[in-house]
Short mmCIF file of C-alpha atoms in Angstrom, two decimals:
data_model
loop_
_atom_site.label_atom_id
_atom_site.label_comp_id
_atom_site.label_asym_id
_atom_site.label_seq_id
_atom_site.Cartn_x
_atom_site.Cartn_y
_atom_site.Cartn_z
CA UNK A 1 0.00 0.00 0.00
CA UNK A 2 0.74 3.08 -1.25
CA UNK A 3 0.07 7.21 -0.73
CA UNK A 4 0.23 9.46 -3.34
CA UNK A 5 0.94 12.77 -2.94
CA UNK A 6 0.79 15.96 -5.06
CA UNK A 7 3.87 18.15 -5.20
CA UNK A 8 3.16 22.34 -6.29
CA UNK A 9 5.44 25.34 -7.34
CA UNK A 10 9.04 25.19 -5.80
CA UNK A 11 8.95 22.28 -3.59
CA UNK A 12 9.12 20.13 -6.87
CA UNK A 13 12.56 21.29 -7.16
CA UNK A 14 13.15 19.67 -3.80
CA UNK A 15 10.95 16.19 -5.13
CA UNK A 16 12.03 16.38 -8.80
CA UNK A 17 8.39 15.32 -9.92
CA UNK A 18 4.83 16.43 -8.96
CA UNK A 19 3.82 13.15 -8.32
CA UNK A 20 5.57 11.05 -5.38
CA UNK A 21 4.94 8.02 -3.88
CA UNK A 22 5.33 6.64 -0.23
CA UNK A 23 4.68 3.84 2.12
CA UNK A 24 1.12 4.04 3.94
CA UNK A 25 0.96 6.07 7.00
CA UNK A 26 -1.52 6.31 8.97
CA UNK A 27 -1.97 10.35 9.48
CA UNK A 28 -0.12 13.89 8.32
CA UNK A 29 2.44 13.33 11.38
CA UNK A 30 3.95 10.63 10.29
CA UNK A 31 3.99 11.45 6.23
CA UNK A 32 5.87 14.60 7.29
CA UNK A 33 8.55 12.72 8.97
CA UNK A 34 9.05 10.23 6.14
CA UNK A 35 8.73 13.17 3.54
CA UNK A 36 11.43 15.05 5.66
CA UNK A 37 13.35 11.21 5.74
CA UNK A 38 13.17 11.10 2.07
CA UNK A 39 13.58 14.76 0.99
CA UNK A 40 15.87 16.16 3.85
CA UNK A 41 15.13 19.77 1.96
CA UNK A 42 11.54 19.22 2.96
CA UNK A 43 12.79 20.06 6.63
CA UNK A 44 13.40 23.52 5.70
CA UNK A 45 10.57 24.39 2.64
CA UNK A 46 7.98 26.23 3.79
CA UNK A 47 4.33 24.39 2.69
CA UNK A 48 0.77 23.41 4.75
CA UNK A 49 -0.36 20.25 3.53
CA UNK A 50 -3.94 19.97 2.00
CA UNK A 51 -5.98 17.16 2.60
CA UNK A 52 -9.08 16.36 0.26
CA UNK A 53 -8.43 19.79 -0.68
CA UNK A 54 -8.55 21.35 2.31
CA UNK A 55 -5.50 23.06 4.21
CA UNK A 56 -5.24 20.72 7.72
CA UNK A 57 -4.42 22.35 11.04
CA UNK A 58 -2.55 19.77 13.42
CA UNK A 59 -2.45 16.36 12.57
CA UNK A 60 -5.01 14.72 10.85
CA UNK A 61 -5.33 11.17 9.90
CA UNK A 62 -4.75 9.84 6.48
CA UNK A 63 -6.81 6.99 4.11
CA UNK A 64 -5.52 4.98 1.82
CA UNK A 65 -7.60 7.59 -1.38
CA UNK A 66 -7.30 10.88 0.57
CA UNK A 67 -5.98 13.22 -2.04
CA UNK A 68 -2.63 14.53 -0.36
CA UNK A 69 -0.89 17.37 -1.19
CA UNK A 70 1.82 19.52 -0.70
CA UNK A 71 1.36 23.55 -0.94
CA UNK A 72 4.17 26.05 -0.69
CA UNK A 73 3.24 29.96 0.09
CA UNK A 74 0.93 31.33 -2.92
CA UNK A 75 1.38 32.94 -5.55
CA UNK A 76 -0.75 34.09 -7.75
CA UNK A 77 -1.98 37.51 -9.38
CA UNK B 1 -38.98 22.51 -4.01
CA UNK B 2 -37.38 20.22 -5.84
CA UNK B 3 -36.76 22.92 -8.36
CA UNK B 4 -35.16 25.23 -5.78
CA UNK B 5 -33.12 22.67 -4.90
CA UNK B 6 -31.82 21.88 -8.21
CA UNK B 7 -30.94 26.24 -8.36
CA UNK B 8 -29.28 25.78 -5.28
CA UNK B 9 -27.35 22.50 -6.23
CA UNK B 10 -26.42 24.66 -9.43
CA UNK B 11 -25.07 27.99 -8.02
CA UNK B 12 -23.06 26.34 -5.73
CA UNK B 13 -21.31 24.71 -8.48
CA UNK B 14 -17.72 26.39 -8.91
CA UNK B 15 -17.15 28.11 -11.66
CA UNK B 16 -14.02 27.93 -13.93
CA UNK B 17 -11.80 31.10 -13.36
CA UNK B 18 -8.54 29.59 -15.23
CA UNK B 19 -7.91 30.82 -18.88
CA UNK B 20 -4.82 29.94 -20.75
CA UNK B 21 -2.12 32.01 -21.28
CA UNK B 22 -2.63 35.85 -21.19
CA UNK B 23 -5.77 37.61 -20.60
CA UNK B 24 -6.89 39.63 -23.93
CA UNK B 25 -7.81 43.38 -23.66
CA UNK B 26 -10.71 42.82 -25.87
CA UNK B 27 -11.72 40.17 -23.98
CA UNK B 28 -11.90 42.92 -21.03
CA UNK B 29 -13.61 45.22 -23.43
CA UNK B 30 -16.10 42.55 -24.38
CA UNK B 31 -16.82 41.20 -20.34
CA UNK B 32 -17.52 45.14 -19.65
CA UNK B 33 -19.66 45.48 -23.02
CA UNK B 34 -21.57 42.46 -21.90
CA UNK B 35 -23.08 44.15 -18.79
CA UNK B 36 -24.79 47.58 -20.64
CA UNK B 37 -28.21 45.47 -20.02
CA UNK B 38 -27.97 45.04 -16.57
CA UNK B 39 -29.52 48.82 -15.90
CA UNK B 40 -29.43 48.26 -12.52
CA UNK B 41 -25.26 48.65 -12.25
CA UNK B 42 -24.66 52.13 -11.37
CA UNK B 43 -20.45 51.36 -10.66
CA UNK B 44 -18.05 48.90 -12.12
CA UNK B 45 -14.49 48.57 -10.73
CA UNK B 46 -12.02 46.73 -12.22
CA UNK B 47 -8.69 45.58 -10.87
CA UNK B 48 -6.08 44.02 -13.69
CA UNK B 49 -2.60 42.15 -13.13
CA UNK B 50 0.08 42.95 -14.92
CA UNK B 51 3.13 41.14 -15.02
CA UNK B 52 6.26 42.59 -14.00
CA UNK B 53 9.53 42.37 -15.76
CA UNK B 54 11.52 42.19 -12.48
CA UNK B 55 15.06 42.73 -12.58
CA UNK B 56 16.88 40.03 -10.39
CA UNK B 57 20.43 39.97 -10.62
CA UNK B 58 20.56 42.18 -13.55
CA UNK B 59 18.61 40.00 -15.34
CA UNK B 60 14.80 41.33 -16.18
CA UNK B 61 11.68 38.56 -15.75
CA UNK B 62 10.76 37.80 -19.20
CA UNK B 63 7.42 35.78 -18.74
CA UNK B 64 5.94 34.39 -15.60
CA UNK B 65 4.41 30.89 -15.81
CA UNK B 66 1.41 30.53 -13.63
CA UNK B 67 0.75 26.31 -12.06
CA UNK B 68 -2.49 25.84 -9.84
CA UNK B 69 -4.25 22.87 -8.01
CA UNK B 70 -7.59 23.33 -9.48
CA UNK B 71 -9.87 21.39 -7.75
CA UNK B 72 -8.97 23.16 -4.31
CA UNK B 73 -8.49 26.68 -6.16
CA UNK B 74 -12.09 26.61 -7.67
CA UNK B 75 -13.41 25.22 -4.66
CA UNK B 76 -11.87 27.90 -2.70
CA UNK B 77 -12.97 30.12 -4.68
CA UNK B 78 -16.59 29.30 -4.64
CA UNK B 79 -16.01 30.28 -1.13
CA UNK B 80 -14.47 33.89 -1.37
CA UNK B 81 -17.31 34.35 -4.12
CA UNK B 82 -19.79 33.66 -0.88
CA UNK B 83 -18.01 35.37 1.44
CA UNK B 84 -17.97 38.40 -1.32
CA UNK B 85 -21.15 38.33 -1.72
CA UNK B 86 -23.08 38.50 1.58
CA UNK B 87 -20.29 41.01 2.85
CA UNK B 88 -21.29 43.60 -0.31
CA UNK B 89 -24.38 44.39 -2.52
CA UNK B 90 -23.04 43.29 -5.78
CA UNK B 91 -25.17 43.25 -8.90
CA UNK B 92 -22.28 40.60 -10.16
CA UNK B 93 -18.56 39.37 -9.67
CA UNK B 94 -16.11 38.10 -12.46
CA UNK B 95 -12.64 36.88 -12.23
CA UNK B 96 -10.47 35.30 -14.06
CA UNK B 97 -6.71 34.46 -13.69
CA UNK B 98 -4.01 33.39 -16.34
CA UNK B 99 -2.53 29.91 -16.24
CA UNK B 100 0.75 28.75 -18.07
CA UNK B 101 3.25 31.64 -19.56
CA UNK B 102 2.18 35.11 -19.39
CA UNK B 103 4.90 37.97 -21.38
CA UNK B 104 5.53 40.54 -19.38
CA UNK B 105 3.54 43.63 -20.37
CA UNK B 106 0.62 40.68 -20.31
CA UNK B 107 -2.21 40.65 -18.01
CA UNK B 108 -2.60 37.72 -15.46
CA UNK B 109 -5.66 38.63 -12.99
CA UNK B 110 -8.71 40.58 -14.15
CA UNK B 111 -10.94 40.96 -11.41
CA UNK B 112 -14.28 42.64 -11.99
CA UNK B 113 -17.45 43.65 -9.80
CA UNK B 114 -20.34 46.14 -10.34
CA UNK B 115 -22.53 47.55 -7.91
CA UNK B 116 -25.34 50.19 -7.67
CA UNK B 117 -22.88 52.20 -6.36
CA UNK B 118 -19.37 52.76 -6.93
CA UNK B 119 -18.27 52.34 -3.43
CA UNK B 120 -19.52 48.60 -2.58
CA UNK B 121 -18.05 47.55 -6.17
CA UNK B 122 -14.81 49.32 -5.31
CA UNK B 123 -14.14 47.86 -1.68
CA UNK B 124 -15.33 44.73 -2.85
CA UNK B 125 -13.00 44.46 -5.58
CA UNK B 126 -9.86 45.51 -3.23
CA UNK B 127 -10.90 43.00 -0.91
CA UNK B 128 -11.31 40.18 -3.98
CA UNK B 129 -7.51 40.96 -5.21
CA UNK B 130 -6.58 40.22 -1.66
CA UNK B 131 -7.97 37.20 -0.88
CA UNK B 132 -7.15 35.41 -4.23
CA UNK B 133 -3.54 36.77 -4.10
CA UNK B 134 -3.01 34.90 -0.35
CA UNK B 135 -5.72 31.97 -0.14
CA UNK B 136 -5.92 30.63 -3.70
CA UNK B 137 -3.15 28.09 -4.40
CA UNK B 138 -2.07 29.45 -7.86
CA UNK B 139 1.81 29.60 -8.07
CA UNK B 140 3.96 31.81 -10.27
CA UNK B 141 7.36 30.51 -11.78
CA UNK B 142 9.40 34.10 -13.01
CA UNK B 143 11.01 33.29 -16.22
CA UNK B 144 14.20 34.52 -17.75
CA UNK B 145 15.48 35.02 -20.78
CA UNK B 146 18.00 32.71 -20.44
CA UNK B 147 15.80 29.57 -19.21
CA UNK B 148 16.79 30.36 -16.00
CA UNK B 149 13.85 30.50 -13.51
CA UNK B 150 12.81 31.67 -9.68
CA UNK B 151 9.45 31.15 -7.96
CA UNK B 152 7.66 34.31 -7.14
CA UNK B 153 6.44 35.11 -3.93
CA UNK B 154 3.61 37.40 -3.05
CA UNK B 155 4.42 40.53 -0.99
#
């Protein structure tokens, strides 16, 4: 089992691809840390992750098809 | 009431702000052209983004190149258009925003509201730029000449 996650703007620099793959996890807490793991530039980015398209404050817990993704600081206009 | 419903079910539908590439002036001319029936409107204000050739390191932005995650954008947009809405008397709201490259000299964001009176379509329209600069998830890459690229941030 697999998560998918959705990479935006700069922090594909840091993934090299806007789609990545991980392990399961159970919730946001634990994705972070692997993310971070896997992509030690992660531990500096600024981003909020969004899940089922909506930003999540604190951590939240994660399915195996919530839509996952991973938003650095807007900007648009 | 099952035709109400169906209304309801239909307005809160979001609508598709995205266009690709640069927004046209005559497209502009033709949104404003569009609203001489609505007799009611007594004040249109109109906000437009331009983009900026930026110099960075001597070297000036040539395009900007605009990404988004739709789904949440347009969804978070139906929301601002709510919030927009029972905050000011609007007759009606448009905006659009650029996706992909955008020249510099091109306009990005054309953000458009009419009122009976020029004051609720003018604070409305400040407070639409706003919000859709710092809660829609749109992302700008700033393109140079030479290939070379930085990702924009939003003062």
């Amino acid at each position: 089992m697999e998560l998918q996650i959705t990479i935006f703007g700069q922090l594909t620099d840091i993934t090299g691809s806007s789609n990545i793959r991980i392990p399961a996890v159970s919730n946001t807490d634990e994705l972070l840390a692997a993310l971070k793991q896997q992509y030690p530039a992660l531990g500096t980015a600024k981003f909020v992750v969004a899940v089922n398209k909506k930003i999540i404050q604190g951590n939240t817990a994660l399915a195996a098809n919530s839509s996952i993704a991973l938003l650095p600081p807007f900007s648009g206009g | 009431m099952e035709n109400l419903q169906a209304v309801d079910m239909k307005e809160r539908k979001p609508k598709q702000i995205f266009v690709q590439g640069a927004i046209s002036p005559a497209f502009i001319a033709d949104s404003i052209q569009k609203h001489s029936t609505r007799h009611d409107i007594g004040g249109h204000s109109i906000f437009l983004g331009q983009v900026r050739a930026d110099t960075i390191e001597e070297k000036p932005v040539a395009a900007i190149e605009y990404t988004t995650y739709e789904e949440m954008a347009l969804e978070k947009m139906l929301e601002i258009r709510e919030a927009i809405f029972s905050k000011y008397d609007l007759t009606c709201m448009h905006v659009y925003h650029s996706l992909g490259k955008v020249a510099a000299g091109e306009i990005c964001l054309f953000v458009f509201t009419s009122s009976k009176h020029r004051r609720m379509a003018i604070d409305a329209c400040t407070e639409l730029v706003e919000k859709i600069k710092f809660e829609l998830p749109v992302w700008g890459k700033e393109l140079f000449e030479d290939e070379s690229y930085q990702w924009k941030e939003n003062k």
